[in-house]
Every structure is written in C-alpha cells, then in structure tokens.
Coordinates of C-alpha atoms in Angstrom, one line a residue:
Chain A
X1 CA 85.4 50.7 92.6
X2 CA 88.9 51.4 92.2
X3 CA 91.3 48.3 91.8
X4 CA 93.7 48.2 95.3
X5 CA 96.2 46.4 93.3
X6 CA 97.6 44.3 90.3
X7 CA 96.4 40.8 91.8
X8 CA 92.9 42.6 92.1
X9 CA 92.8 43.8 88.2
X10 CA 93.9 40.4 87.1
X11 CA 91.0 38.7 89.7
X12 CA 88.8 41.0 88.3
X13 CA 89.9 39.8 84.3
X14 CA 89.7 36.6 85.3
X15 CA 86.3 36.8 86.3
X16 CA 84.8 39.1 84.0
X17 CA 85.7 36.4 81.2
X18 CA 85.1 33.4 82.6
X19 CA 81.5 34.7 83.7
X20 CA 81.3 35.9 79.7
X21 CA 82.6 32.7 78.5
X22 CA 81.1 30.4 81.3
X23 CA 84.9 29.1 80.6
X24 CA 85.7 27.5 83.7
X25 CA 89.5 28.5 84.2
X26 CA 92.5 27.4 86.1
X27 CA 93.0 27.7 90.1
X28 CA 96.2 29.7 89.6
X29 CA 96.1 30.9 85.9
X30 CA 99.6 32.1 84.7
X31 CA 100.8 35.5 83.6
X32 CA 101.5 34.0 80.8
X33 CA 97.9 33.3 79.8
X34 CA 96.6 34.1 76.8
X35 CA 92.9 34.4 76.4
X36 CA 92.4 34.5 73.0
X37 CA 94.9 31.9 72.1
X38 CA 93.0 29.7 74.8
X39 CA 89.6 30.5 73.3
X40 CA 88.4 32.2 76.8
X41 CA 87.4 35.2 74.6
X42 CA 87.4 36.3 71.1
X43 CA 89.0 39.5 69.7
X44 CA 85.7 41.2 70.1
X45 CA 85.8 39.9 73.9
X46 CA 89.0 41.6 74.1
X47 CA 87.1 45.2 74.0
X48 CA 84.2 44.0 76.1
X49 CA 87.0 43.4 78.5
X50 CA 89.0 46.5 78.2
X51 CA 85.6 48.6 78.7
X52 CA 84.6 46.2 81.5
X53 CA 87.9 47.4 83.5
X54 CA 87.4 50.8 82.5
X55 CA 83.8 50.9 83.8
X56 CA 84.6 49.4 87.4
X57 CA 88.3 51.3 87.8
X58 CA 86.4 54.9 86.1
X59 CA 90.0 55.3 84.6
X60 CA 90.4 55.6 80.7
X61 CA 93.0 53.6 79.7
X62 CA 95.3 54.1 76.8
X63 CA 96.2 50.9 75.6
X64 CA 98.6 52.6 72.7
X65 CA 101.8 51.8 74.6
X66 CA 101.2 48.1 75.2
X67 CA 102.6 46.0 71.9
X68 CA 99.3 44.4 69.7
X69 CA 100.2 40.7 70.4
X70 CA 100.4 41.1 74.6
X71 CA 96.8 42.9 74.6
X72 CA 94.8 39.3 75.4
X73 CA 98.0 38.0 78.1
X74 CA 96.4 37.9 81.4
X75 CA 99.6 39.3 83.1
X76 CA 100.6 42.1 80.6
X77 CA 97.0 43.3 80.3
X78 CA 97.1 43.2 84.5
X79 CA 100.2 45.5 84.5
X80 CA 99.4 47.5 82.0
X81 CA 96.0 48.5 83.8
X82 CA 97.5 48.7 87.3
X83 CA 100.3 51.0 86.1
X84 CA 97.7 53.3 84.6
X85 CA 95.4 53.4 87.7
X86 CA 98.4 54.2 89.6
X87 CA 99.3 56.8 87.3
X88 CA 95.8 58.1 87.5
X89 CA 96.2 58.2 90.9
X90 CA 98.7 60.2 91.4
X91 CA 97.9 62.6 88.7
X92 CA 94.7 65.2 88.3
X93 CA 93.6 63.1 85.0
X94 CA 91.4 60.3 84.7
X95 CA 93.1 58.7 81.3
X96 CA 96.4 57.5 82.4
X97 CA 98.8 55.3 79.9
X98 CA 100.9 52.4 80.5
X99 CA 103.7 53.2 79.4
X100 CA 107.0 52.2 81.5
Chain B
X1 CA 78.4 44.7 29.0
X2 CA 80.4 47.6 28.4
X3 CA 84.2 47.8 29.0
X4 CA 83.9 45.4 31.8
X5 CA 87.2 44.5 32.8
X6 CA 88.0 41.9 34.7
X7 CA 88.3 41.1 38.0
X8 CA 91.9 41.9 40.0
X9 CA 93.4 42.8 43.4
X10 CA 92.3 47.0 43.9
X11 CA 96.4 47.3 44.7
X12 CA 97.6 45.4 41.5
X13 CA 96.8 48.9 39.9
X14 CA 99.5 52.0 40.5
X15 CA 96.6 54.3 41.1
X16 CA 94.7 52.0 44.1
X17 CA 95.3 54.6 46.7
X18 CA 93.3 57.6 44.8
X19 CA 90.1 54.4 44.4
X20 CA 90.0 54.3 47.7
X21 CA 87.0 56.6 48.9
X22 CA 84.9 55.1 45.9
X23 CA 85.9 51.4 47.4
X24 CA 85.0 52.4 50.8
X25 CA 81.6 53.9 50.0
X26 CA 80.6 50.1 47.8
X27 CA 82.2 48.1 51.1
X28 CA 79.8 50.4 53.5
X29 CA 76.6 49.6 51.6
X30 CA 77.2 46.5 51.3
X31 CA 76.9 46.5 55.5
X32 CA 76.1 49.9 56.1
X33 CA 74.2 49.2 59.8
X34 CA 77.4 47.1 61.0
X35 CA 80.2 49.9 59.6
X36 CA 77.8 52.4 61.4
X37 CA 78.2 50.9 64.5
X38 CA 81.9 49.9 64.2
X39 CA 82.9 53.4 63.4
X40 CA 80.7 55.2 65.8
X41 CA 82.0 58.3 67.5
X42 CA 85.1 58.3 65.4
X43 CA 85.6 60.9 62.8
X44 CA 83.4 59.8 59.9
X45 CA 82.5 56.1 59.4
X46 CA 83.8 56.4 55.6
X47 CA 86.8 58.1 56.8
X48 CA 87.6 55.1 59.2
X49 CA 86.3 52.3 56.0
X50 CA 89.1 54.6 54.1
X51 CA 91.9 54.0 56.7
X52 CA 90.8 50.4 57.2
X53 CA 90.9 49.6 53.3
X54 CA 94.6 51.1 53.8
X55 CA 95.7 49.7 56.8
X56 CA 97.6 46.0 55.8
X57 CA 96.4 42.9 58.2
X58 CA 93.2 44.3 58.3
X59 CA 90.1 41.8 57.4
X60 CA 89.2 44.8 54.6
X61 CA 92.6 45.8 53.8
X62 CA 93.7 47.1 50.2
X63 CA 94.8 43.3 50.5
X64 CA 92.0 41.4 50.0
X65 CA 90.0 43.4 48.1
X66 CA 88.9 42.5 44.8
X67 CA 88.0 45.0 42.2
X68 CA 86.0 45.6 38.5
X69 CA 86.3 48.6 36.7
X70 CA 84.0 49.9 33.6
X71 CA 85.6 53.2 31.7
X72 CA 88.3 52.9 34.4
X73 CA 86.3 53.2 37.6
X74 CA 85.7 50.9 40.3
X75 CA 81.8 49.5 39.8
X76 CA 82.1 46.1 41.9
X77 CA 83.7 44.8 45.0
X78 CA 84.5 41.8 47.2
X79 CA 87.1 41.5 50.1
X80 CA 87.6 37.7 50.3
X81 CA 90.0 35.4 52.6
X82 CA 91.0 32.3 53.8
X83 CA 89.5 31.0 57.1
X84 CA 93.5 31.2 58.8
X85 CA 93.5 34.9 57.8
X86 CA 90.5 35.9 59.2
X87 CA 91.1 35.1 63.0
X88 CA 94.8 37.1 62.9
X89 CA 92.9 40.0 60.7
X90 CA 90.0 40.2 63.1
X91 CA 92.5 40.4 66.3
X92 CA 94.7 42.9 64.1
X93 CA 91.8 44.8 64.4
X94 CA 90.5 45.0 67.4
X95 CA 93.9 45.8 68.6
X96 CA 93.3 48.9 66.3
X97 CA 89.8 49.6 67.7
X98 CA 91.6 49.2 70.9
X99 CA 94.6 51.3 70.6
X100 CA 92.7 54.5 68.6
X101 CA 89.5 54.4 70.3
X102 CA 88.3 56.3 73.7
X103 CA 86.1 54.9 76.5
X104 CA 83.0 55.8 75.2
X105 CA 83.6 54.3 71.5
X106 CA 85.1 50.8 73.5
X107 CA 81.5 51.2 75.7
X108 CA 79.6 51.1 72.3
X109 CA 81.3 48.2 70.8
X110 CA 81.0 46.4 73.9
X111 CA 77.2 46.9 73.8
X112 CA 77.2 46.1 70.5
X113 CA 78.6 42.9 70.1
X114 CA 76.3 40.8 69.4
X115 CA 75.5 42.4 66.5
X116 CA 79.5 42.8 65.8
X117 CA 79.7 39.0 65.7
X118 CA 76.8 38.2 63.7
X119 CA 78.8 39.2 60.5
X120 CA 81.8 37.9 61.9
X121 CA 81.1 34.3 62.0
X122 CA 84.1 32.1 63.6
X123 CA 86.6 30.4 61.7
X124 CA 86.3 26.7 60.1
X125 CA 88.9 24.9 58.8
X126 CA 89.1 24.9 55.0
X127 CA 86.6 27.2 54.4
X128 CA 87.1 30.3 52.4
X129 CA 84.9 33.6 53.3
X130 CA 83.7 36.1 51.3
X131 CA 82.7 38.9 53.8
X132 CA 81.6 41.5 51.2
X133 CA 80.3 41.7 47.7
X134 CA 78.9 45.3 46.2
X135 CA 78.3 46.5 42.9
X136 CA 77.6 50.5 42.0
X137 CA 73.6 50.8 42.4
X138 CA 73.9 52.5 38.7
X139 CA 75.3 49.2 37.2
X140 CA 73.2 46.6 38.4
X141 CA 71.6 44.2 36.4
X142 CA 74.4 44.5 33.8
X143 CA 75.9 41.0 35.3
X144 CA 78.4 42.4 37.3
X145 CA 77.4 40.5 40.7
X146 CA 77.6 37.1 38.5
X147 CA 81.3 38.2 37.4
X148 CA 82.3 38.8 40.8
X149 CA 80.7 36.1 42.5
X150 CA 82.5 33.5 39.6
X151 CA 85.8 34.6 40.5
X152 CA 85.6 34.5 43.9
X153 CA 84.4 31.0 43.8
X154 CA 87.1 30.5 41.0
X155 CA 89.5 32.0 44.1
X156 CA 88.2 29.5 46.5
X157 CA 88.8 26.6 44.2
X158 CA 92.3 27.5 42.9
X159 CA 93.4 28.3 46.6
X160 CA 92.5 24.7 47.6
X161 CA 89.6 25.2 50.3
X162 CA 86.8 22.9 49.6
X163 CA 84.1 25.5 51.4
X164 CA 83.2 28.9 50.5
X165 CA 81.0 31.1 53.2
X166 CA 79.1 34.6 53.2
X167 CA 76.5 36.7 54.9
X168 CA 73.9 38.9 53.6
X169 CA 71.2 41.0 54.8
X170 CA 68.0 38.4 54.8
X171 CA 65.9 41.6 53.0
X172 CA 68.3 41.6 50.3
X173 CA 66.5 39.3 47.9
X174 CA 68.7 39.8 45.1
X175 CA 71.6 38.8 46.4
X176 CA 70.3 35.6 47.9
X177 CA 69.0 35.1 44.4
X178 CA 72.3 35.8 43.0
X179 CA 74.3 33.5 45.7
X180 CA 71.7 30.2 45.3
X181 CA 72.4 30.8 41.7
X182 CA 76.1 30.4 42.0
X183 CA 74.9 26.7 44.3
X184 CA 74.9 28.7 47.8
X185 CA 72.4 27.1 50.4
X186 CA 71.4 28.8 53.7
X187 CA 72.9 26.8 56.8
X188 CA 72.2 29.6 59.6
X189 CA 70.5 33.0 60.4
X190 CA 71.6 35.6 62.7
X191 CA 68.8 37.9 64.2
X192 CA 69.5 40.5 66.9
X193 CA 66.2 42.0 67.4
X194 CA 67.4 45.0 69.3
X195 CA 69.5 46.0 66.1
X196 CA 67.0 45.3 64.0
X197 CA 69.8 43.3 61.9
X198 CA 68.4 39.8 60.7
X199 CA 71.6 37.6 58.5
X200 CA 71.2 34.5 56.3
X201 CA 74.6 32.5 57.0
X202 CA 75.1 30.8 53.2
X203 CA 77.5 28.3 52.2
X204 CA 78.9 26.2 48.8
X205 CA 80.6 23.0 49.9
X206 CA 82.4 20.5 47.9
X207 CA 84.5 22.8 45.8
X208 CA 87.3 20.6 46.5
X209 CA 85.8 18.3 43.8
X210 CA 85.0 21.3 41.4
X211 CA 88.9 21.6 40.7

C-alpha cells in the first residue's frame, strides 16, 4: 500500500502508535510532535514504527540522513519518509534516502 | 584472592581499547539470548557488543563500564548508570539500531520487542541501575561477584540515589544468591514465553540512609 502523500505517512504514524500505545492523541497533532518526549512510544517503539512504515510503503528507508534527535518528531519523520518514497518512485530501487 | 585489583572505570586505563573484545565476550554472557537478538543479521553479535562498548552515549559504552583485573586481565564486569542516563542512552541507541540497520534487522527487533524491553525496564526517579554484572567462568567462587556487586552499591550510595535496580536470568541461582546477599529483594518478573526468556526484576531501597 504505497503512501499517496506526506499527510497520509503522518496519518498512518499517527495511527500506528496510538493503536500501540492505546495513547489517545490530539485532533490536529503538530509537526512539531515528539513522540517519545510525549511518552506515545519508547525508543524501542521508535523501530517498531520505522519497520511498520517500511512494511505498508515496501520501501527501505535509510534513516542515516535524518539528525538522531528529529527521528521520534511526527513532522520530520513524515518528510523524511515521503521524500524517500518519492525518491523510490522515481528511481528503479526500492531503498531510497532522505536526504534533501 | 590473588592479585585482585580493584574495581575502576575499563577507560581509566591507557590500554582500554585493546580490553575490549575480552569485555564484550563477559557483557554477552551475562545476556547472551538478548545480545543475540539485538545484533541479529549484523556482522557478528560480539563484533557489534565491541562497537557498542566503544561507541560514547551508549547504555554499554566504554563509559559506564566497570572493570577488575587479576595478573592484569579483565576477570569481572558491570555497566552501571543512573536512571536520567538510561532513557537518553537507550534512544542514543536505537537511533543507532536505526541508522545502521536494514529492513529485515528493523523487522526482527520489531518482533522482538517484548523481549527487548523485558531487560530494559523504564526509568524511575532516583534509582540507580545496574544492567550487567559478569565475572570470567574460570574465576568464580574466588569472591569476585561480592567485590563487584559492593562497589556498585558503594556507586549508588556515593552518587546520591536512594534505589539501586537489576535483572537476571530467574535460572541463574547464583546470582540471585549473590544479589539477596548484598539485601536485593525480587519486586517483579518478566516472562515471554515465546523467547523462552523468564527475568527476576530485583531491587535494594533505602540506600539513601546507608550514606
């Protein structure tokens, strides 16, 4: 199930941690959010997450570019993922980057 | 005992980085089943212990572990740490796992969390863990465990927390022996059936009134 766009990869975060957490979250949660300074997951939740994404977008996503501390923000983490999709997209490989 | 030194910082010594393969081999059996599975797929799980022990902000970096030496080599170990390390040192290294891992490694440690989290119990304030404690299985019964185990308690005490915390393997009798001598008591126990991984959660309060 590819993700159409970045609103859909963050919907799709959003989700996948609140059903994990049974956090109930915001109506309209920032970009700013961070989910492991808010408790919504722990740093092991993080990688459930990442491979969560990976398995519904069948991209491989290297998270190298992204710095350590914007990993767990809701918006970085959505941006980072969309730009690798697109590049994925666009390109004959399925592990794309996020690099700018 | 025989040359027993005492017990220091492994990087307080000029030559820490050559004891580093013998320090990762005592961390892994101390939790071999959990390195196992948090290294799997990578190129050797001691390898990756190695690069950890390395590594600063890492929950077993060079850091925060604790060493004895006998004729010069390292025979006993502990990594130790206050409860406001352990949250940054834990999300310093997931980050890692994150950032060097491939798809297939990330699907394993998803599946495996549970088991990932049973020896990395959350945070409490004031508490003071010690995550791991391994002595050489040719120098046991020479006292070395007791050595350890004093200063760590004498760590916990002089750094002002008023708890000290651990984990071990509910089949390893002698080191719950070792921790209710020291005045540990069992508060919890972690089992994940599927792993076959079954943790007493121990605990010494009141250190605070020790000093």
């Amino acid at each position: 199930m590819p993700f159409r766009n970045r609103a859909a990869i963050k919907e799709f975060i959003l989700k996948h941690v609140a059903e994990r957490s049974g956090a109930t979250l915001p109506n309209d949660v920032p970009d700013s959010f961070d989910l492991l300074e808010q408790g919504i997951i722990d740093s092991l939740g993080l990688v459930d997450l990442v491979a969560a994404i990976e398995a519904a977008s069948g991209v491989e996503i290297d998270l190298s570019a992204i710095p350590l501390d914007e990993l767990t923000v809701v918006g970085a983490l959505a941006t980072c993922v969309d730009k690798a999709v697109v590049a994925a997209r666009s390109g004959d490989t399925t592990k794309a980057t996020c690099k700018q | 005992m025989k040359n027993a030194g005492t017990v220091e910082l492994l990087c307080d010594s000029v030559k820490w980085i050559e004891e580093v393969p013998r320090v990762a081999l005592l961390v892994y059996a101390s939790m071999p089943g959990y390195f196992d599975v948090l290294f799997a797929g990578t190129n050797g799980t001691l390898l990756e212990l190695s690069t950890w022990i390395q590594r600063p902000g890492s929950v077993f970096s060079h850091e925060r572990v604790r060493v004895v030496r006998q004729e010069a080599i390292v025979v006993g170990v502990t990594v130790e740490l206050p409860h406001h390390e352990l949250t940054q040192r834990q999300r310093n290294d997931s980050s890692w796992l994150l950032q060097h891992s491939n798809a297939a490694q990330r699907r394993n440690l998803a599946t495996n969390a549970e088991l990932l989290r049973a020896v990395a119990p959350p945070p409490c304030d004031g508490a003071y863990y010690l995550r791991c404690l391994a002595v050489d299985e040719n120098r046991r019964g020479l006292g070395l465990g007791h050595q350890l185990m004093s200063a760590c308690v004498s760590n916990a005490i002089n750094g002002g927390f008023n708890s000290l915390h651990l984990d071990v393997r509910a089949d390893n009798a002698a080191a719950v022996a070792l921790y209710r001598h020291h005045g540990f008591a069992q508060v919890g126990e972690t089992i994940v059936p599927a792993a076959k991984w079954h943790t007493i959660h121990m605990v010494r309060e009141g250190l605070s009134g020790e000093i």
